[in-house]
Amino acid sequence: MNHPITRSSSLKPRLAAVSVLGAFALAGALFAATGGSSTKPAIDLKRDASPVNRGQLEVGSFSGIVKHVSPSVVKITTEIKAKRVAANATELPPGFDNPMFRQFFGNRMPEMQTQPQSGLGSGVIISADGYIATNNHVVDGADIVTVALTDGREFTAKVVGRDPQTDLAVVKIDAKDLPAITLADSSKTEVGDRVLAIGNPFGIGETVTSGIVSAKGRNIGILAEVEGYEDFIQTDAAINPGNSGGALVDVSGRLVGINTAILSRTGGFQGVGLAVPANLVSQVADSLVKTGKVTRGYLGVNLNQITPALAEAFHLKDNKGALVSATVPDSPADKAGLKSGDVIVALEGQPVSDPNSLKNQVSAFAPGTKLNLEILRDGKTEKIAVTTADKPGAKQIGKSRDALSKNNANDEGVLNGVAVDDLDRNGRRELNLPAKLKGALITQVDPASASARAGLKPGDVILEINRQAVTSAKDAIELSTKAESKKTLLKLWSRGNTLFVVVDETGSDKDGSN
């Protein structure tokens, strides 16, 4: 994965345990899926919002802080079981991906056996009743998650929810009176503050490293492919594989961030570590505990960073703010009257320094929230009210693997693990689809699903479900929900060919792994 600002070098962003995907889109609110504004939190978090001691400090030892905090940091090991899955086209001999070849396999792609895998990471106890925050990439895809406490106890954990767009996750163990960490107000953390990183690098055991906050508000782009939300704290406290999900704490022993990634030319630590701020951790964790996911609002506006050249061209005093390059038709921004060339300088009275900070400011509000913007238009200050909406995008047809694993008895519909979207002009052009083709574009397929075993792949277009025409993502969702049989007959457009495929979910395991 090339780093966008270092194309001429070999510098690559790496996660401390495994790689994360990475693209930018202004969407707002990291909030509970209900979109509600309930003030009662789902987790009883310990907080201390007072500023850290910034007096003359050169203590001989941090042992007291470490003794206080280390019981709150846990070791997380994961296991992915061996499975039979549809073979990837790149793993097959030439020509085996041709849909005509599938007739020899019952219109399915040939299957292959995956190897069992294990993973290692860290986590932080955030509530006394067993909720633990970690990174999404630590538990993503895991069949078994085991949490080991510093007192020697081990628990099998349940994944409560994952949020790839912040690379955060929450797991739960069945225990009480746990040593929950106290969260600092990470917005009050300053560059130069002393911090300690605590985790389990390389599985050798709990390890503590020290450093300072090197920078704040880093938007590196390592979550770009999932349209991620990045506001990293940068530190030079050593972070290595296995540290992912561990704690970054201040000299008062309070959590200021969850260690997440490093930038490295070698894969090892080279002085640049990244942590998700504690304020964002608490916000996402609360939403995951309430609903199992995070729903984001949407403004529907494309933004430009204001360079000195753009500031001069638009007669701006400085490069502060977010320059509107375009609005999405019928989006909240379009309906509110935002125009290309407007500069958003404040949101709800708070200054906007750049596009990324605006995105993160909007993240404090739920979809359906009325926001007051201050803009510069043709040199004049104006105020505009805009109401956030749910961000449009791919729609899940059936339940995800995570949802199925929580309660298979509540499984409804078919085509679980498949996400679809409407066909648009860009999609038709990129996939070279006929102009008159109507259907629902498959955007995601869970590799462990029956749909994957049947040969469904992102880029295929669903034309019919059980002999009923599909013209949109909405049609696909409705028809899959109403299906009476677990054997679904699909008519697909796949790589220039039309074919029928049967997705058989009658043998799905109770754990959702099919």
Coordinates of C-alpha atoms in Angstrom, one line a residue:
M1 CA 0.0 0.0 0.0
N2 CA 1.8 3.1 -1.2
H3 CA 1.8 6.1 1.2
P4 CA 0.3 9.1 -0.7
I5 CA 2.9 11.5 0.5
T6 CA 6.0 9.3 0.0
R7 CA 5.7 7.9 -3.4
S8 CA 9.4 8.3 -4.1
S9 CA 10.4 6.3 -1.0
S10 CA 9.6 3.0 0.5
L11 CA 7.9 4.4 3.5
K12 CA 4.7 2.5 4.2
P13 CA 2.1 2.9 6.9
R14 CA 1.8 -0.3 8.9
L15 CA -0.4 -1.4 11.7
A16 CA 1.3 -2.6 14.8
A17 CA -0.1 -6.1 14.3
V18 CA -1.5 -6.3 10.7
S19 CA -2.3 -4.0 7.9
V20 CA -5.4 -1.9 7.7
L21 CA -7.2 -0.8 4.5
G22 CA -7.4 2.6 3.7
A23 CA -10.2 7.1 1.2
F24 CA -11.7 10.2 2.0
A25 CA -15.4 11.2 2.0
L26 CA -17.0 13.9 4.2
A27 CA -19.5 12.1 6.2
G28 CA -20.4 13.1 9.7
A29 CA -21.4 11.6 12.9
L30 CA -19.8 8.7 14.7
F31 CA -22.9 8.1 16.7
A32 CA -25.3 5.4 17.9
A33 CA -27.1 3.5 15.1
T34 CA -30.4 4.8 16.4
G35 CA -29.3 8.3 15.4
G36 CA -30.7 9.3 18.8
S37 CA -29.4 11.9 21.2
S38 CA -29.7 9.9 24.4
T39 CA -27.5 11.4 27.1
K40 CA -27.3 8.1 29.1
P41 CA -24.1 6.3 28.1
A42 CA -24.1 2.6 27.4
I43 CA -20.8 2.1 29.4
D44 CA -19.9 3.4 32.8
L45 CA -16.5 5.0 32.0
K46 CA -14.2 6.5 34.5
R47 CA -13.2 10.0 33.4
D48 CA -10.8 12.7 34.5
A49 CA -11.0 15.8 32.3
S50 CA -8.5 17.9 34.2
P51 CA -5.3 18.9 32.4
V52 CA -2.2 16.8 33.0
N53 CA 0.5 18.2 35.3
R54 CA 2.8 20.3 33.1
G55 CA 5.1 21.6 35.9
Q56 CA 8.8 20.8 36.0
L57 CA 8.8 17.1 36.0
E58 CA 11.8 14.8 36.0
V59 CA 10.9 11.9 38.2
G60 CA 13.3 9.0 38.8
S61 CA 10.7 6.4 37.9
F62 CA 7.3 5.8 36.4
S63 CA 6.8 2.6 38.4
G64 CA 4.0 3.9 40.4
I65 CA 2.0 4.9 37.3
V66 CA 2.8 1.5 35.7
K67 CA 1.6 -0.5 38.7
H68 CA -1.6 1.5 38.7
V69 CA -2.3 1.2 35.0
S70 CA -0.9 -2.2 33.9
P71 CA -3.8 -4.3 35.3
S72 CA -6.1 -2.4 32.9
V73 CA -4.1 -3.6 29.8
V74 CA -4.8 -7.1 28.6
K75 CA -3.3 -9.5 26.1
I76 CA -5.6 -10.6 23.2
T77 CA -5.0 -13.7 21.2
T78 CA -7.2 -14.7 18.2
E79 CA -7.9 -17.8 16.2
I80 CA -9.3 -18.2 12.7
K81 CA -10.4 -21.7 12.0
A82 CA -9.7 -23.5 8.7
K83 CA -12.6 -23.2 6.3
R84 CA -13.5 -24.2 2.8
V85 CA -14.1 -21.1 0.7
A86 CA -14.5 -20.2 -3.0
A87 CA -11.1 -20.0 -4.6
N88 CA -9.9 -16.6 -5.6
A89 CA -9.4 -16.0 -9.3
T90 CA -5.7 -15.2 -8.7
E91 CA -5.2 -18.6 -7.1
L92 CA -6.6 -20.6 -10.0
P93 CA -5.0 -21.7 -13.3
P94 CA -5.7 -19.4 -16.3
G95 CA -9.2 -19.7 -17.5
F96 CA -10.7 -21.3 -14.4
D97 CA -12.4 -18.0 -13.5
N98 CA -14.5 -18.2 -16.6
P99 CA -18.2 -18.5 -15.6
M100 CA -18.6 -21.2 -18.3
F101 CA -16.2 -23.3 -16.3
R102 CA -18.4 -23.2 -13.3
Q103 CA -20.9 -25.7 -14.8
F104 CA -18.4 -28.4 -13.9
F105 CA -18.7 -27.4 -10.2
G106 CA -22.5 -26.9 -10.1
N107 CA -22.2 -23.3 -11.2
R108 CA -19.8 -22.6 -8.3
M109 CA -16.2 -21.6 -8.1
P110 CA -13.8 -24.4 -7.2
E111 CA -13.2 -24.5 -3.4
M112 CA -10.0 -24.4 -1.4
Q113 CA -9.1 -25.1 2.2
T114 CA -7.8 -22.1 4.1
Q115 CA -5.2 -22.6 6.8
P116 CA -5.9 -21.9 10.4
Q117 CA -4.5 -18.6 11.6
S118 CA -3.6 -17.0 14.9
G119 CA -3.2 -13.4 15.9
L120 CA -1.9 -11.3 18.8
G121 CA -2.8 -7.9 20.1
S122 CA -3.6 -5.9 23.2
G123 CA -6.7 -4.3 24.7
V124 CA -7.7 -1.9 27.5
I125 CA -10.4 -2.6 30.1
I126 CA -12.8 0.4 29.9
S127 CA -15.4 -0.7 32.3
A128 CA -15.4 -2.8 35.5
D129 CA -18.1 -5.1 34.1
G130 CA -15.9 -6.5 31.3
Y131 CA -15.9 -4.2 28.3
I132 CA -12.5 -4.0 26.6
A133 CA -11.5 -1.6 23.8
T134 CA -9.0 -2.8 21.1
N135 CA -8.4 -2.3 17.4
N136 CA -10.7 -3.7 14.8
H137 CA -7.7 -5.3 13.0
V138 CA -6.9 -7.3 16.1
V139 CA -10.2 -9.1 16.1
D140 CA -11.4 -8.8 12.5
G141 CA -12.4 -12.2 11.2
A142 CA -11.5 -14.1 14.4
D143 CA -13.5 -17.2 15.3
I144 CA -12.1 -17.3 18.9
V145 CA -11.0 -14.3 20.9
T146 CA -9.1 -15.0 24.2
V147 CA -8.3 -12.3 26.8
A148 CA -5.6 -12.8 29.3
L149 CA -5.4 -10.5 32.4
T150 CA -2.3 -9.6 34.2
D151 CA -3.4 -11.7 37.2
G152 CA -3.2 -14.8 35.1
R153 CA -6.9 -15.3 34.4
E154 CA -8.1 -16.1 30.8
F155 CA -11.5 -15.5 29.3
T156 CA -13.1 -16.3 26.0
A157 CA -14.4 -12.9 24.8
K158 CA -17.4 -12.0 22.7
V159 CA -17.0 -9.3 20.0
V160 CA -19.6 -6.7 20.8
G161 CA -19.0 -4.6 17.7
R162 CA -16.3 -3.5 15.2
D163 CA -15.8 -0.1 13.5
P164 CA -13.3 -0.4 10.6
Q165 CA -13.6 3.3 9.9
T166 CA -11.8 4.2 13.1
D167 CA -10.1 0.8 13.4
L168 CA -11.7 0.3 16.8
A169 CA -13.6 -2.7 18.4
V170 CA -15.1 -3.6 21.7
V171 CA -15.0 -7.1 23.2
K172 CA -16.7 -8.3 26.4
I173 CA -15.7 -10.9 29.0
D174 CA -17.8 -12.4 31.7
A175 CA -16.1 -10.8 34.7
K176 CA -16.9 -8.2 37.3
D177 CA -14.9 -5.7 39.5
L178 CA -12.2 -5.4 36.8
P179 CA -9.6 -2.6 37.1
A180 CA -11.1 -0.2 34.5
I181 CA -8.8 2.5 33.2
T182 CA -9.6 6.2 33.7
L183 CA -10.0 8.2 30.5
A184 CA -8.4 11.6 30.0
D185 CA -10.0 14.4 27.9
S186 CA -7.7 13.8 24.9
S187 CA -8.6 17.2 23.4
K188 CA -6.5 18.7 26.3
T189 CA -3.4 16.7 25.4
E190 CA -0.6 18.8 24.1
V191 CA 2.4 18.2 21.9
G192 CA 5.4 17.6 24.3
D193 CA 3.3 15.8 27.0
R194 CA 5.1 12.7 28.4
V195 CA 3.2 9.5 27.6
L196 CA 3.7 5.7 28.2
A197 CA 2.7 2.9 25.8
I198 CA 1.7 -0.3 27.4
G199 CA 1.0 -3.5 25.5
N200 CA 2.2 -7.0 24.6
P201 CA 4.7 -6.7 21.7
F202 CA 5.6 -9.9 20.0
G203 CA 3.8 -11.8 22.7
I204 CA 6.7 -11.6 25.1
G205 CA 4.6 -10.2 27.9
E206 CA 3.4 -6.8 29.1
T207 CA 5.9 -4.1 28.1
V208 CA 6.1 -0.4 28.9
T209 CA 7.8 2.2 26.7
S210 CA 8.0 6.0 27.2
G211 CA 8.0 9.0 24.9
I212 CA 6.1 12.2 24.2
V213 CA 3.2 13.3 22.2
S214 CA 4.9 14.2 18.9
A215 CA 1.9 15.6 17.1
K216 CA -1.9 15.7 17.2
G217 CA -4.6 15.5 14.5
R218 CA -2.6 13.3 12.1
N219 CA -4.5 12.2 9.0
I220 CA -2.2 9.7 7.4
G221 CA -4.6 8.0 5.0
I222 CA -4.1 4.4 6.3
L223 CA -7.9 4.1 6.7
A224 CA -8.6 5.7 3.3
E225 CA -10.0 2.6 1.5
V226 CA -12.8 2.3 4.1
E227 CA -13.4 6.1 4.1
G228 CA -12.0 6.2 7.6
Y229 CA -11.9 8.8 10.3
E230 CA -8.4 9.7 11.3
D231 CA -7.4 12.1 14.1
F232 CA -4.4 10.2 15.4
I233 CA -2.1 11.2 18.2
Q234 CA 1.5 10.7 17.1
T235 CA 4.1 9.5 19.6
D236 CA 7.7 8.3 19.7
A237 CA 7.0 5.8 22.5
A238 CA 7.9 2.5 20.9
I239 CA 5.0 0.5 19.4
N240 CA 5.6 -2.9 17.8
P241 CA 3.5 -5.9 16.6
G242 CA 1.3 -7.0 19.4
N243 CA 1.0 -3.5 20.8
S244 CA -2.1 -2.8 18.7
G245 CA -5.1 -2.1 20.9
G246 CA -2.9 -1.3 23.9
A247 CA -2.9 1.8 26.1
L248 CA -1.2 5.2 25.6
V249 CA -1.4 6.9 29.0
D250 CA -0.3 10.2 30.4
V251 CA 1.9 10.8 33.6
S252 CA -1.3 10.8 35.6
G253 CA -2.1 7.2 34.5
R254 CA -5.1 8.1 32.3
L255 CA -5.8 6.8 28.9
V256 CA -5.2 9.3 26.1
G257 CA -5.3 6.9 23.2
I258 CA -5.4 3.3 21.8
N259 CA -2.2 2.4 20.1
T260 CA -3.0 1.5 16.5
A261 CA -0.4 1.9 13.9
I262 CA 3.2 2.8 13.0
L263 CA 4.9 4.3 10.0
S264 CA 7.9 2.3 9.0
R265 CA 10.2 1.5 6.1
T266 CA 11.2 -1.9 7.7
G267 CA 8.0 -3.0 9.5
G268 CA 9.6 -2.4 12.9
F269 CA 9.2 0.7 15.0
Q270 CA 11.1 3.8 13.7
G271 CA 9.9 6.5 16.0
V272 CA 6.4 7.2 14.6
G273 CA 3.5 5.6 16.4
L274 CA -0.2 6.5 16.0
A275 CA -3.0 6.2 18.6
V276 CA -6.7 6.8 18.3
P277 CA -7.6 9.6 20.8
A278 CA -9.5 8.6 24.0
N279 CA -12.4 10.9 23.2
L280 CA -13.0 9.1 19.9
V281 CA -12.6 5.7 21.7
S282 CA -15.3 6.5 24.2
Q283 CA -17.6 7.8 21.6
V284 CA -17.3 4.8 19.3
A285 CA -17.2 2.3 22.2
D286 CA -20.5 3.7 23.6
S287 CA -22.2 3.4 20.2
L288 CA -20.9 -0.2 19.6
V289 CA -22.2 -1.3 23.0
K290 CA -25.6 0.3 22.4
T291 CA -26.2 -1.1 18.9
G292 CA -23.2 -3.2 17.8
K293 CA -22.3 -0.7 15.1
V294 CA -21.7 3.0 14.4
T295 CA -24.0 5.0 12.0
R296 CA -22.6 8.1 10.4
G297 CA -24.3 11.2 9.3
Y298 CA -23.7 12.8 5.9
L299 CA -23.3 16.3 4.5
G300 CA -22.7 15.5 0.9
V301 CA -19.9 17.9 0.2
N302 CA -16.5 17.6 -1.5
L303 CA -13.8 19.6 0.2
N304 CA -10.4 21.0 -0.7
Q305 CA -7.5 21.8 1.6
I306 CA -6.7 25.5 1.3
T307 CA -3.2 25.9 0.0
P308 CA -1.5 29.3 -0.1
A309 CA -2.2 29.5 -3.8
L310 CA -5.9 28.8 -3.3
A311 CA -6.0 31.3 -0.5
E312 CA -4.7 33.9 -2.8
A313 CA -7.0 32.9 -5.7
F314 CA -10.1 33.2 -3.4
H315 CA -8.8 36.3 -1.6
L316 CA -8.6 34.6 1.8
K317 CA -6.7 36.0 4.7
D318 CA -5.2 32.6 5.6
N319 CA -5.5 28.9 4.8
K320 CA -7.9 28.1 7.7
G321 CA -11.2 26.5 6.8
A322 CA -12.5 23.9 4.3
L323 CA -13.1 25.0 0.7
V324 CA -16.2 23.5 -0.9
S325 CA -15.3 22.2 -4.4
A326 CA -18.7 20.6 -5.1
T327 CA -21.9 19.4 -3.4
V328 CA -23.7 16.1 -4.1
P329 CA -27.1 16.7 -5.8
D330 CA -30.0 16.4 -3.3
S331 CA -27.6 16.0 -0.4
P332 CA -28.0 18.0 2.9
A333 CA -25.3 20.4 1.8
D334 CA -27.0 20.9 -1.6
K335 CA -30.4 21.4 0.0
A336 CA -29.0 23.9 2.5
G337 CA -27.6 26.1 -0.3
L338 CA -23.8 25.4 0.0
K339 CA -22.1 26.3 -3.2
S340 CA -18.8 25.5 -4.9
G341 CA -16.3 28.2 -3.7
D342 CA -17.8 28.6 -0.3
V343 CA -15.3 28.3 2.6
I344 CA -16.6 26.7 5.8
V345 CA -14.8 28.4 8.7
A346 CA -16.9 27.4 11.7
L347 CA -19.3 24.7 12.8
E348 CA -21.6 25.4 15.8
G349 CA -19.4 28.3 16.7
Q350 CA -16.2 26.2 16.7
P351 CA -13.4 27.1 14.2
V352 CA -12.7 24.8 11.3
S353 CA -9.0 24.6 10.6
D354 CA -9.1 22.1 7.6
P355 CA -11.3 19.5 5.9
N356 CA -10.3 16.7 8.2
S357 CA -11.0 18.7 11.3
L358 CA -14.5 19.5 9.9
K359 CA -15.1 15.8 9.4
N360 CA -14.1 15.1 12.9
Q361 CA -16.2 18.0 14.3
V362 CA -19.3 16.7 12.5
S363 CA -18.6 13.3 14.1
A364 CA -20.0 14.6 17.4
F365 CA -23.5 14.9 15.9
A366 CA -26.1 12.2 14.9
P367 CA -27.8 12.0 11.6
G368 CA -30.8 14.3 11.6
T369 CA -29.1 17.0 13.6
K370 CA -29.4 20.6 12.6
L371 CA -26.0 22.2 12.4
N372 CA -25.1 25.9 12.1
L373 CA -22.3 26.6 9.7
E374 CA -20.4 29.9 9.2
I375 CA -19.1 30.3 5.7
L376 CA -17.2 32.8 3.6
R377 CA -18.8 33.5 0.3
D378 CA -17.3 36.1 -2.1
G379 CA -15.5 37.7 0.8
K380 CA -18.6 38.0 3.0
T381 CA -19.5 36.0 6.1
E382 CA -22.8 34.1 6.0
K383 CA -24.6 31.6 8.2
I384 CA -26.2 28.5 6.9
A385 CA -28.1 25.7 8.7
V386 CA -27.8 22.2 7.4
T387 CA -29.3 19.0 8.7
T388 CA -27.2 15.8 8.6
A389 CA -28.6 12.7 7.0
D390 CA -27.6 9.0 6.9
K391 CA -24.7 8.5 4.5
P392 CA -25.8 6.7 1.4
G393 CA -23.8 3.7 0.3
A394 CA -23.7 0.0 0.1
K395 CA -26.6 -1.8 1.7
Q396 CA -26.3 -5.2 3.5
I397 CA -28.7 -7.8 2.0
G398 CA -28.5 -10.4 4.8
K399 CA -26.9 -10.4 8.1
S400 CA -23.2 -10.1 8.4
R401 CA -21.1 -12.9 9.8
D402 CA -20.7 -11.0 13.1
A403 CA -24.5 -10.5 13.4
L404 CA -25.2 -14.1 12.7
S405 CA -22.7 -15.3 15.3
K406 CA -24.5 -13.2 17.9
N407 CA -27.8 -14.9 17.5
N408 CA -28.4 -17.3 14.7
A409 CA -31.9 -17.9 15.8
N410 CA -32.9 -14.4 14.7
D411 CA -31.6 -15.0 11.2
E412 CA -34.0 -13.5 8.6
G413 CA -33.8 -13.7 4.9
V414 CA -31.1 -15.1 2.6
L415 CA -27.8 -14.0 1.0
N416 CA -26.2 -13.3 4.3
G417 CA -22.8 -11.6 4.1
V418 CA -23.6 -9.9 0.7
A419 CA -23.7 -6.1 0.3
V420 CA -25.2 -4.4 -2.7
D421 CA -25.5 -0.9 -4.1
D422 CA -27.3 0.8 -7.0
L423 CA -25.7 0.9 -10.4
D424 CA -24.5 4.4 -11.2
R425 CA -22.6 5.9 -14.1
N426 CA -19.2 5.5 -12.5
G427 CA -19.8 1.9 -11.6
R428 CA -20.9 1.1 -15.2
R429 CA -17.9 2.8 -16.6
E430 CA -15.4 1.1 -14.2
L431 CA -16.9 -2.4 -14.7
N432 CA -17.6 -1.9 -18.4
L433 CA -21.3 -2.7 -17.9
P434 CA -23.9 -2.3 -20.7
A435 CA -25.8 0.9 -20.5
K436 CA -29.2 -0.8 -20.4
L437 CA -28.2 -3.4 -17.8
K438 CA -30.4 -3.2 -14.7
G439 CA -29.8 -4.8 -11.3
A440 CA -28.0 -4.5 -8.0
L441 CA -24.2 -4.3 -7.9
I442 CA -22.5 -6.6 -5.4
T443 CA -20.0 -4.6 -3.5
Q444 CA -19.0 -7.0 -0.7
V445 CA -19.1 -10.8 -0.1
D446 CA -18.1 -12.4 3.2
P447 CA -15.5 -14.9 2.3
A448 CA -17.0 -17.4 4.8
S449 CA -20.5 -17.1 3.5
A450 CA -22.5 -19.5 1.3
S451 CA -22.7 -16.8 -1.3
A452 CA -18.9 -16.8 -1.6
R453 CA -18.9 -20.6 -1.9
A454 CA -21.5 -20.3 -4.7
G455 CA -19.0 -18.0 -6.6
L456 CA -20.5 -14.6 -6.0
K457 CA -17.9 -11.8 -6.1
P458 CA -17.8 -8.0 -5.8
G459 CA -18.5 -6.6 -9.3
D460 CA -21.2 -9.2 -10.2
V461 CA -24.7 -7.8 -10.8
I462 CA -27.8 -9.5 -9.5
L463 CA -30.4 -9.5 -12.2
E464 CA -33.0 -11.8 -10.6
I465 CA -33.7 -13.4 -7.3
N466 CA -35.9 -16.5 -7.4
R467 CA -37.0 -15.5 -11.0
Q468 CA -38.1 -12.0 -9.9
A469 CA -36.4 -9.1 -11.6
V470 CA -34.0 -6.9 -9.6
T471 CA -33.6 -3.3 -10.7
S472 CA -32.1 -1.7 -7.6
A473 CA -30.4 -2.5 -4.3
K474 CA -33.7 -1.9 -2.6
D475 CA -35.3 -4.7 -4.8
A476 CA -32.5 -7.1 -3.8
I477 CA -32.9 -6.4 -0.1
E478 CA -36.7 -6.8 -0.2
L479 CA -36.6 -10.0 -2.2
S480 CA -33.9 -11.6 0.0
T481 CA -35.9 -10.7 3.1
K482 CA -39.1 -12.3 1.7
A483 CA -37.4 -15.5 0.5
E484 CA -39.2 -18.6 1.9
S485 CA -36.4 -21.1 1.1
K486 CA -32.8 -21.1 2.1
K487 CA -31.9 -22.1 -1.4
T488 CA -31.8 -18.9 -3.5
L489 CA -31.8 -18.9 -7.3
L490 CA -29.9 -16.0 -8.7
K491 CA -29.5 -14.7 -12.2
L492 CA -26.2 -12.8 -12.5
W493 CA -24.2 -10.7 -14.9
S494 CA -20.7 -11.8 -14.3
R495 CA -17.6 -10.8 -16.3
G496 CA -19.6 -10.3 -19.5
N497 CA -21.7 -13.4 -19.1
T498 CA -25.2 -14.1 -17.8
L499 CA -25.6 -17.2 -15.7
F500 CA -27.8 -18.8 -13.0
V501 CA -26.3 -19.6 -9.5
V502 CA -27.9 -21.3 -6.5
V503 CA -26.9 -20.1 -3.1
D504 CA -27.6 -22.8 -0.6
E505 CA -27.7 -21.6 3.1
T506 CA -29.5 -24.6 4.5
G507 CA -26.3 -26.0 6.0
S508 CA -25.2 -22.8 7.8
D509 CA -23.5 -23.5 11.1
K510 CA -24.9 -21.9 14.3
D511 CA -21.8 -19.8 14.7
G512 CA -22.5 -18.1 11.4
S513 CA -19.3 -19.4 9.7
N514 CA -21.3 -21.6 7.3

